[in-house]
Amino acid sequence: MTDYFDNKIQGMWFTGQGRVVHTHGEDAGDFGIWNGEGQVKGIWDAPVKTMWKTTAHQDGSTQKRVKRLHRDMDLGFHCTETEANSFEENESEFRKMFAYEVDEWDDDPEPTTLHVLTSKSGERKLDVLLYDTPEFNPVLDPIEQQYANLILPLRAGQPDWYETPTEANGGISIFESSAQEASGTVTVYNPTDRVCRQIWILTRAKWVIPDYSWRGGRYNRRPGGTYGNRVIQLPEITAVQGGAVINLDAKELMVRDAHGTNMLALLEGKYFMHEIPPYTPRTEIPVYYTDAPEGGARCELIMERRWSRPWGQE
């Protein structure tokens, strides 16, 4: 059994531009870069602003809305020489990982990502950009001293820490069959403190997909309420569409085919309404299809993992 006094942040590192730079933990300093003491600011709770309203004769006020803001972080780093490279080479390569905007010439740009690893919660990540000029004010000649303290003002437009959904962590659930008509279940699961905007990936068939509303307290959510049994019959997905993707993220097309073409009009006024609430336990929900081609069909439910903090909140 691990002594809780030995628990700690096991690692903190950045990836981007084909590089990996560890700034905290066992591998910190391999490239002459590590976190400055007292210079890790803004990585904890995601920023929010709450809206309150007072009526004419009300004592106090009533909370009405929560607005979730971008996350700003000021992160400081000690930059030094290493056996293989000078200070200026190490600092320059590290600084090149950070940009003010997404590379418009790259068709598939790799984000610069901050990673944090703990024994309690595993690995969580934030994608970041610079939002202001880095602070670099050495007192002495940094090249002569082979040292400087670099402060990076970083912003995460999506402020919640995320982890990659997998079958192992319950973030992906799959139903498939080789029959041309079949029914089964997928497992809905959201252990996080943030709403999950799920994605469905469907192969060719005529699918019936659940769009349940949820009721119940934390860890006891179940399909219920006005739309507790709501399902949507999708039009047949043929070789023309090649497949379909349903995405409840408002920034994306809600329903598109495998080629990226909007399919929402084919739903004849129907649309998907219900996200998965925080702290929803593992729950089996049914799916059904007919008219699949020879070889059957498959659906994949992808449930994003977002957290307000780099660890905990499970």
mmCIF file of C-alpha atoms in Angstrom:
data_model
loop_
_atom_site.group_PDB
_atom_site.id
_atom_site.type_symbol
_atom_site.label_atom_id
_atom_site.label_comp_id
_atom_site.label_asym_id
_atom_site.label_seq_id
_atom_site.Cartn_x
_atom_site.Cartn_y
_atom_site.Cartn_z
ATOM 1 C CA MET A 1 0.000 0.000 0.000
ATOM 2 C CA THR A 2 1.367 3.425 -1.021
ATOM 3 C CA ASP A 3 1.976 5.857 1.815
ATOM 4 C CA TYR A 4 -0.074 8.978 1.095
ATOM 5 C CA PHE A 5 2.925 11.106 2.033
ATOM 6 C CA ASP A 6 4.607 9.760 -1.122
ATOM 7 C CA ASN A 7 1.748 10.951 -3.358
ATOM 8 C CA LYS A 8 2.635 13.957 -5.493
ATOM 9 C CA ILE A 9 2.371 15.421 -8.964
ATOM 10 C CA GLN A 10 4.310 12.744 -10.799
ATOM 11 C CA GLY A 11 4.963 14.774 -13.911
ATOM 12 C CA MET A 12 4.311 17.977 -15.806
ATOM 13 C CA TRP A 13 5.371 18.386 -19.426
ATOM 14 C CA PHE A 14 4.642 20.111 -22.718
ATOM 15 C CA THR A 15 4.200 18.584 -26.169
ATOM 16 C CA GLY A 16 4.063 20.386 -29.503
ATOM 17 C CA GLN A 17 5.996 20.915 -32.721
ATOM 18 C CA GLY A 18 7.285 17.364 -32.456
ATOM 19 C CA ARG A 19 8.923 18.062 -29.088
ATOM 20 C CA VAL A 20 8.388 16.814 -25.526
ATOM 21 C CA VAL A 21 9.797 18.932 -22.687
ATOM 22 C CA HIS A 22 9.393 17.770 -19.077
ATOM 23 C CA THR A 23 9.304 20.630 -16.561
ATOM 24 C CA HIS A 24 8.404 18.772 -13.352
ATOM 25 C CA GLY A 25 8.923 15.237 -12.094
ATOM 26 C CA GLU A 26 11.513 12.581 -12.710
ATOM 27 C CA ASP A 27 12.485 13.815 -16.203
ATOM 28 C CA ALA A 28 12.373 17.553 -15.449
ATOM 29 C CA GLY A 29 15.391 19.505 -16.622
ATOM 30 C CA ASP A 30 16.486 17.035 -19.306
ATOM 31 C CA PHE A 31 16.359 19.957 -21.737
ATOM 32 C CA GLY A 32 17.459 22.553 -19.216
ATOM 33 C CA ILE A 33 13.894 23.686 -18.472
ATOM 34 C CA TRP A 34 11.950 23.266 -15.223
ATOM 35 C CA ASN A 35 9.140 24.980 -13.318
ATOM 36 C CA GLY A 36 10.010 28.035 -11.233
ATOM 37 C CA GLU A 37 9.050 27.911 -7.560
ATOM 38 C CA GLY A 38 5.899 29.963 -6.967
ATOM 39 C CA GLN A 39 5.513 30.521 -10.714
ATOM 40 C CA VAL A 40 2.797 28.017 -11.578
ATOM 41 C CA LYS A 41 -0.357 30.130 -11.595
ATOM 42 C CA GLY A 42 -3.778 29.436 -13.045
ATOM 43 C CA ILE A 43 -3.706 25.660 -13.497
ATOM 44 C CA TRP A 44 -6.179 24.756 -10.734
ATOM 45 C CA ASP A 45 -9.920 25.501 -10.967
ATOM 46 C CA ALA A 46 -11.368 26.520 -14.327
ATOM 47 C CA PRO A 47 -12.488 30.185 -14.234
ATOM 48 C CA VAL A 48 -16.199 30.955 -14.058
ATOM 49 C CA LYS A 49 -18.429 33.967 -13.639
ATOM 50 C CA THR A 50 -21.809 33.535 -11.965
ATOM 51 C CA MET A 51 -24.863 35.671 -12.771
ATOM 52 C CA TRP A 52 -27.343 36.615 -10.033
ATOM 53 C CA LYS A 53 -30.647 38.481 -10.149
ATOM 54 C CA THR A 54 -32.678 40.322 -7.536
ATOM 55 C CA THR A 55 -36.407 40.967 -7.936
ATOM 56 C CA ALA A 56 -38.098 44.124 -6.664
ATOM 57 C CA HIS A 57 -39.158 42.736 -3.278
ATOM 58 C CA GLN A 58 -36.598 39.949 -2.836
ATOM 59 C CA ASP A 59 -34.230 39.668 0.085
ATOM 60 C CA GLY A 60 -30.829 38.859 -1.368
ATOM 61 C CA SER A 61 -30.619 37.449 -4.896
ATOM 62 C CA THR A 62 -30.998 34.237 -6.895
ATOM 63 C CA GLN A 63 -28.283 32.551 -8.907
ATOM 64 C CA LYS A 64 -29.302 32.378 -12.577
ATOM 65 C CA ARG A 65 -26.383 31.426 -14.756
ATOM 66 C CA VAL A 66 -22.777 30.274 -14.814
ATOM 67 C CA LYS A 67 -20.515 31.549 -17.588
ATOM 68 C CA ARG A 68 -17.348 29.565 -18.194
ATOM 69 C CA LEU A 69 -14.415 31.703 -19.278
ATOM 70 C CA HIS A 70 -11.112 30.973 -20.978
ATOM 71 C CA ARG A 71 -8.269 29.993 -18.663
ATOM 72 C CA ASP A 72 -5.214 32.258 -18.309
ATOM 73 C CA MET A 73 -2.019 30.888 -16.788
ATOM 74 C CA ASP A 74 1.270 32.576 -15.959
ATOM 75 C CA LEU A 75 3.917 29.871 -15.889
ATOM 76 C CA GLY A 76 7.548 30.549 -15.040
ATOM 77 C CA PHE A 77 10.523 28.390 -16.031
ATOM 78 C CA HIS A 78 14.185 28.188 -15.140
ATOM 79 C CA CYS A 79 16.178 27.881 -18.356
ATOM 80 C CA THR A 80 19.796 26.705 -18.238
ATOM 81 C CA GLU A 81 22.491 24.982 -20.258
ATOM 82 C CA THR A 82 22.756 21.201 -20.445
ATOM 83 C CA GLU A 83 25.595 18.886 -21.330
ATOM 84 C CA ALA A 84 24.458 18.759 -24.964
ATOM 85 C CA ASN A 85 23.260 22.320 -25.538
ATOM 86 C CA SER A 86 23.799 25.890 -24.413
ATOM 87 C CA PHE A 87 21.227 27.891 -22.475
ATOM 88 C CA GLU A 88 20.300 29.914 -25.540
ATOM 89 C CA GLU A 89 19.696 26.770 -27.627
ATOM 90 C CA ASN A 90 17.528 25.148 -24.936
ATOM 91 C CA GLU A 91 15.516 28.319 -24.281
ATOM 92 C CA SER A 92 15.025 28.967 -27.989
ATOM 93 C CA GLU A 93 13.800 25.441 -28.735
ATOM 94 C CA PHE A 94 11.384 25.613 -25.790
ATOM 95 C CA ARG A 95 10.075 29.043 -26.803
ATOM 96 C CA LYS A 96 9.460 27.798 -30.366
ATOM 97 C CA MET A 97 6.817 25.406 -29.007
ATOM 98 C CA PHE A 98 4.505 28.332 -28.171
ATOM 99 C CA ALA A 99 2.585 30.485 -30.662
ATOM 100 C CA TYR A 100 0.000 33.267 -30.515
ATOM 101 C CA GLU A 101 -2.338 31.597 -33.012
ATOM 102 C CA VAL A 102 -2.992 28.304 -34.734
ATOM 103 C CA ASP A 103 -0.765 27.778 -37.775
ATOM 104 C CA GLU A 104 -2.996 28.734 -40.722
ATOM 105 C CA TRP A 105 -0.721 27.004 -43.257
ATOM 106 C CA ASP A 106 -0.784 23.624 -41.518
ATOM 107 C CA ASP A 107 -3.767 21.472 -42.514
ATOM 108 C CA ASP A 108 -3.406 19.375 -39.359
ATOM 109 C CA PRO A 109 -1.642 21.552 -36.774
ATOM 110 C CA GLU A 110 -0.426 19.928 -33.583
ATOM 111 C CA PRO A 111 -1.493 21.973 -30.551
ATOM 112 C CA THR A 112 0.916 22.874 -27.803
ATOM 113 C CA THR A 113 -0.373 20.896 -24.837
ATOM 114 C CA LEU A 114 0.320 21.023 -21.112
ATOM 115 C CA HIS A 115 0.163 17.598 -19.447
ATOM 116 C CA VAL A 116 -0.143 16.830 -15.730
ATOM 117 C CA LEU A 117 0.180 13.304 -14.316
ATOM 118 C CA THR A 118 -0.904 12.263 -10.810
ATOM 119 C CA SER A 119 -1.317 8.863 -9.176
ATOM 120 C CA LYS A 120 -4.892 9.752 -8.210
ATOM 121 C CA SER A 121 -6.271 10.851 -11.559
ATOM 122 C CA GLY A 122 -3.802 9.837 -14.248
ATOM 123 C CA GLU A 123 -2.961 12.190 -17.109
ATOM 124 C CA ARG A 124 -4.987 15.322 -17.916
ATOM 125 C CA LYS A 125 -4.248 17.920 -20.571
ATOM 126 C CA LEU A 126 -4.816 21.528 -21.703
ATOM 127 C CA ASP A 127 -4.161 22.960 -25.183
ATOM 128 C CA VAL A 128 -2.603 26.416 -24.923
ATOM 129 C CA LEU A 129 -1.599 29.507 -26.904
ATOM 130 C CA LEU A 130 0.305 32.618 -25.880
ATOM 131 C CA TYR A 131 -2.052 35.517 -25.159
ATOM 132 C CA ASP A 132 0.576 38.183 -24.397
ATOM 133 C CA THR A 133 4.295 38.825 -24.723
ATOM 134 C CA PRO A 134 6.489 36.482 -22.644
ATOM 135 C CA GLU A 135 8.294 38.162 -19.770
ATOM 136 C CA PHE A 136 12.055 37.880 -20.140
ATOM 137 C CA ASN A 137 13.949 40.415 -18.037
ATOM 138 C CA PRO A 138 17.340 39.031 -16.974
ATOM 139 C CA VAL A 139 19.351 41.152 -14.539
ATOM 140 C CA LEU A 140 22.680 39.965 -15.991
ATOM 141 C CA ASP A 141 23.725 38.784 -19.438
ATOM 142 C CA PRO A 142 21.784 35.485 -19.753
ATOM 143 C CA ILE A 143 24.177 34.054 -22.337
ATOM 144 C CA GLU A 144 27.179 34.699 -20.145
ATOM 145 C CA GLN A 145 25.360 33.416 -17.070
ATOM 146 C CA GLN A 146 23.768 30.529 -19.035
ATOM 147 C CA TYR A 147 20.543 31.106 -17.123
ATOM 148 C CA ALA A 148 17.282 33.063 -17.339
ATOM 149 C CA ASN A 149 13.809 32.977 -15.847
ATOM 150 C CA LEU A 150 11.181 32.872 -18.622
ATOM 151 C CA ILE A 151 7.533 33.729 -17.799
ATOM 152 C CA LEU A 152 4.963 32.541 -20.353
ATOM 153 C CA PRO A 153 1.405 34.024 -20.360
ATOM 154 C CA LEU A 154 -0.628 31.086 -21.677
ATOM 155 C CA ARG A 155 -4.330 30.821 -22.455
ATOM 156 C CA ALA A 156 -6.511 27.729 -22.820
ATOM 157 C CA GLY A 157 -9.567 28.738 -24.859
ATOM 158 C CA GLN A 158 -11.200 25.484 -23.738
ATOM 159 C CA PRO A 159 -10.555 25.878 -19.986
ATOM 160 C CA ASP A 160 -11.282 22.360 -18.763
ATOM 161 C CA TRP A 161 -8.586 19.744 -18.397
ATOM 162 C CA TYR A 162 -9.267 16.768 -20.635
ATOM 163 C CA GLU A 163 -8.178 13.196 -20.986
ATOM 164 C CA THR A 164 -8.333 10.985 -24.051
ATOM 165 C CA PRO A 165 -11.466 8.786 -23.997
ATOM 166 C CA THR A 166 -10.743 5.080 -24.381
ATOM 167 C CA GLU A 167 -12.605 1.827 -23.839
ATOM 168 C CA ALA A 168 -10.408 1.207 -20.789
ATOM 169 C CA ASN A 169 -11.490 4.413 -18.997
ATOM 170 C CA GLY A 170 -15.125 4.098 -20.085
ATOM 171 C CA GLY A 171 -14.943 6.989 -22.534
ATOM 172 C CA ILE A 172 -15.745 4.802 -25.546
ATOM 173 C CA SER A 173 -18.520 2.214 -25.797
ATOM 174 C CA ILE A 174 -19.085 0.076 -28.899
ATOM 175 C CA PHE A 175 -21.959 -2.009 -30.189
ATOM 176 C CA GLU A 176 -21.557 -4.064 -33.342
ATOM 177 C CA SER A 177 -23.120 -7.070 -34.990
ATOM 178 C CA SER A 178 -22.600 -9.041 -38.182
ATOM 179 C CA ALA A 179 -26.363 -9.333 -38.711
ATOM 180 C CA GLN A 180 -28.319 -7.066 -41.049
ATOM 181 C CA GLU A 181 -30.714 -6.265 -38.221
ATOM 182 C CA ALA A 182 -29.769 -6.231 -34.546
ATOM 183 C CA SER A 183 -30.324 -4.591 -31.189
ATOM 184 C CA GLY A 184 -28.011 -4.148 -28.235
ATOM 185 C CA THR A 185 -26.715 -1.606 -25.735
ATOM 186 C CA VAL A 186 -23.921 0.862 -25.191
ATOM 187 C CA THR A 187 -22.690 2.084 -21.819
ATOM 188 C CA VAL A 188 -23.140 5.751 -20.931
ATOM 189 C CA TYR A 189 -20.652 6.972 -18.310
ATOM 190 C CA ASN A 190 -19.556 10.418 -17.150
ATOM 191 C CA PRO A 191 -17.494 10.407 -13.934
ATOM 192 C CA THR A 192 -16.361 14.028 -14.406
ATOM 193 C CA ASP A 193 -17.572 17.286 -12.858
ATOM 194 C CA ARG A 194 -18.378 18.706 -16.317
ATOM 195 C CA VAL A 195 -21.150 18.033 -18.814
ATOM 196 C CA CYS A 196 -20.248 15.494 -21.495
ATOM 197 C CA ARG A 197 -21.109 16.357 -25.112
ATOM 198 C CA GLN A 198 -21.141 12.925 -26.644
ATOM 199 C CA ILE A 199 -20.328 11.792 -30.183
ATOM 200 C CA TRP A 200 -21.921 8.886 -32.050
ATOM 201 C CA ILE A 201 -20.125 7.299 -35.011
ATOM 202 C CA LEU A 202 -22.397 5.075 -37.128
ATOM 203 C CA THR A 203 -21.781 2.787 -40.082
ATOM 204 C CA ARG A 204 -24.271 2.107 -42.888
ATOM 205 C CA ALA A 205 -27.734 1.034 -41.658
ATOM 206 C CA LYS A 206 -31.020 2.526 -40.508
ATOM 207 C CA TRP A 207 -30.363 3.386 -36.850
ATOM 208 C CA VAL A 208 -32.562 4.192 -33.849
ATOM 209 C CA ILE A 209 -30.444 6.228 -31.398
ATOM 210 C CA PRO A 210 -31.522 7.227 -27.847
ATOM 211 C CA ASP A 211 -31.638 10.909 -26.875
ATOM 212 C CA TYR A 212 -32.660 10.561 -23.242
ATOM 213 C CA SER A 213 -33.051 13.293 -20.672
ATOM 214 C CA TRP A 214 -31.535 12.479 -17.286
ATOM 215 C CA ARG A 215 -32.773 12.900 -13.725
ATOM 216 C CA GLY A 216 -31.417 12.140 -10.251
ATOM 217 C CA GLY A 217 -28.695 13.305 -7.884
ATOM 218 C CA ARG A 218 -24.956 12.918 -8.341
ATOM 219 C CA TYR A 219 -23.875 9.307 -8.944
ATOM 220 C CA ASN A 220 -27.563 8.326 -9.211
ATOM 221 C CA ARG A 221 -28.532 9.849 -12.574
ATOM 222 C CA ARG A 222 -30.820 7.743 -14.711
ATOM 223 C CA PRO A 223 -32.844 8.344 -17.883
ATOM 224 C CA GLY A 224 -35.977 10.164 -16.773
ATOM 225 C CA GLY A 225 -38.073 13.281 -16.984
ATOM 226 C CA THR A 226 -40.047 14.523 -19.978
ATOM 227 C CA TYR A 227 -37.762 12.885 -22.537
ATOM 228 C CA GLY A 228 -36.637 9.871 -20.541
ATOM 229 C CA ASN A 229 -37.599 7.503 -23.387
ATOM 230 C CA ARG A 230 -36.864 9.716 -26.388
ATOM 231 C CA VAL A 231 -35.257 8.081 -29.426
ATOM 232 C CA ILE A 232 -34.505 9.386 -32.902
ATOM 233 C CA GLN A 233 -34.968 7.322 -36.041
ATOM 234 C CA LEU A 234 -32.216 8.291 -38.450
ATOM 235 C CA PRO A 235 -32.720 8.062 -42.208
ATOM 236 C CA GLU A 236 -30.995 5.122 -43.827
ATOM 237 C CA ILE A 237 -27.256 5.635 -44.081
ATOM 238 C CA THR A 238 -26.240 4.246 -47.459
ATOM 239 C CA ALA A 239 -23.055 3.901 -49.479
ATOM 240 C CA VAL A 240 -23.620 7.498 -50.630
ATOM 241 C CA GLN A 241 -23.167 8.826 -47.067
ATOM 242 C CA GLY A 242 -20.628 6.158 -46.120
ATOM 243 C CA GLY A 243 -21.482 6.591 -42.433
ATOM 244 C CA ALA A 244 -22.685 9.280 -40.045
ATOM 245 C CA VAL A 245 -21.373 11.272 -37.074
ATOM 246 C CA ILE A 246 -23.636 12.819 -34.426
ATOM 247 C CA ASN A 247 -21.886 15.470 -32.326
ATOM 248 C CA LEU A 248 -23.507 17.442 -29.497
ATOM 249 C CA ASP A 249 -20.733 20.034 -29.386
ATOM 250 C CA ALA A 250 -22.414 23.280 -30.522
ATOM 251 C CA LYS A 251 -19.288 24.262 -32.500
ATOM 252 C CA GLU A 252 -19.670 21.216 -34.770
ATOM 253 C CA LEU A 253 -22.288 20.027 -37.266
ATOM 254 C CA MET A 254 -24.837 18.077 -35.235
ATOM 255 C CA VAL A 255 -25.253 15.345 -37.857
ATOM 256 C CA ARG A 256 -22.920 14.857 -40.818
ATOM 257 C CA ASP A 257 -22.010 12.036 -43.134
ATOM 258 C CA ALA A 258 -18.595 10.429 -43.509
ATOM 259 C CA HIS A 259 -17.630 13.105 -46.054
ATOM 260 C CA GLY A 260 -18.506 16.040 -43.772
ATOM 261 C CA THR A 261 -21.827 16.921 -45.441
ATOM 262 C CA ASN A 262 -24.589 18.243 -43.196
ATOM 263 C CA MET A 263 -27.332 15.618 -42.734
ATOM 264 C CA LEU A 264 -29.512 17.451 -40.208
ATOM 265 C CA ALA A 265 -32.159 18.345 -42.812
ATOM 266 C CA LEU A 266 -32.760 14.624 -43.414
ATOM 267 C CA LEU A 267 -33.986 14.299 -39.817
ATOM 268 C CA GLU A 268 -37.106 16.313 -40.795
ATOM 269 C CA GLY A 269 -37.024 18.800 -37.932
ATOM 270 C CA LYS A 270 -35.704 16.456 -35.259
ATOM 271 C CA TYR A 271 -32.458 17.135 -33.454
ATOM 272 C CA PHE A 272 -30.464 15.768 -30.524
ATOM 273 C CA MET A 273 -31.053 17.684 -27.307
ATOM 274 C CA HIS A 274 -29.536 15.920 -24.315
ATOM 275 C CA GLU A 275 -25.957 15.866 -23.092
ATOM 276 C CA ILE A 276 -24.692 13.522 -20.370
ATOM 277 C CA PRO A 277 -24.727 15.206 -16.922
ATOM 278 C CA PRO A 278 -21.732 15.251 -14.565
ATOM 279 C CA TYR A 279 -21.388 12.231 -12.287
ATOM 280 C CA THR A 280 -23.556 9.907 -14.370
ATOM 281 C CA PRO A 281 -22.836 6.279 -13.361
ATOM 282 C CA ARG A 282 -22.391 3.485 -15.892
ATOM 283 C CA THR A 283 -25.795 3.006 -17.500
ATOM 284 C CA GLU A 284 -26.738 0.654 -20.319
ATOM 285 C CA ILE A 285 -28.939 2.255 -22.992
ATOM 286 C CA PRO A 286 -30.378 0.489 -26.058
ATOM 287 C CA VAL A 287 -29.513 0.959 -29.727
ATOM 288 C CA TYR A 288 -31.121 -0.702 -32.713
ATOM 289 C CA TYR A 289 -30.567 -0.911 -36.449
ATOM 290 C CA THR A 290 -32.099 -2.484 -39.574
ATOM 291 C CA ASP A 291 -31.158 -2.595 -43.277
ATOM 292 C CA ALA A 292 -27.433 -2.972 -42.739
ATOM 293 C CA PRO A 293 -25.299 -4.207 -45.642
ATOM 294 C CA GLU A 294 -23.803 -7.683 -45.641
ATOM 295 C CA GLY A 295 -21.353 -7.863 -42.746
ATOM 296 C CA GLY A 296 -23.540 -5.941 -40.309
ATOM 297 C CA ALA A 297 -23.095 -2.555 -38.651
ATOM 298 C CA ARG A 298 -21.333 -0.821 -35.821
ATOM 299 C CA CYS A 299 -21.907 2.201 -33.600
ATOM 300 C CA GLU A 300 -19.333 3.881 -31.400
ATOM 301 C CA LEU A 301 -20.299 6.210 -28.542
ATOM 302 C CA ILE A 302 -17.467 8.583 -27.605
ATOM 303 C CA MET A 303 -17.815 10.450 -24.309
ATOM 304 C CA GLU A 304 -15.386 13.312 -23.788
ATOM 305 C CA ARG A 305 -13.564 13.537 -20.469
ATOM 306 C CA ARG A 306 -13.321 17.104 -19.144
ATOM 307 C CA TRP A 307 -12.461 18.247 -15.647
ATOM 308 C CA SER A 308 -12.287 21.619 -13.890
ATOM 309 C CA ARG A 309 -9.007 20.642 -12.168
ATOM 310 C CA PRO A 310 -5.837 18.774 -13.161
ATOM 311 C CA TRP A 311 -6.647 16.056 -10.617
ATOM 312 C CA GLY A 312 -9.539 14.976 -8.421
ATOM 313 C CA GLN A 313 -13.244 15.840 -8.722
ATOM 314 C CA GLU A 314 -14.169 12.245 -9.564
#
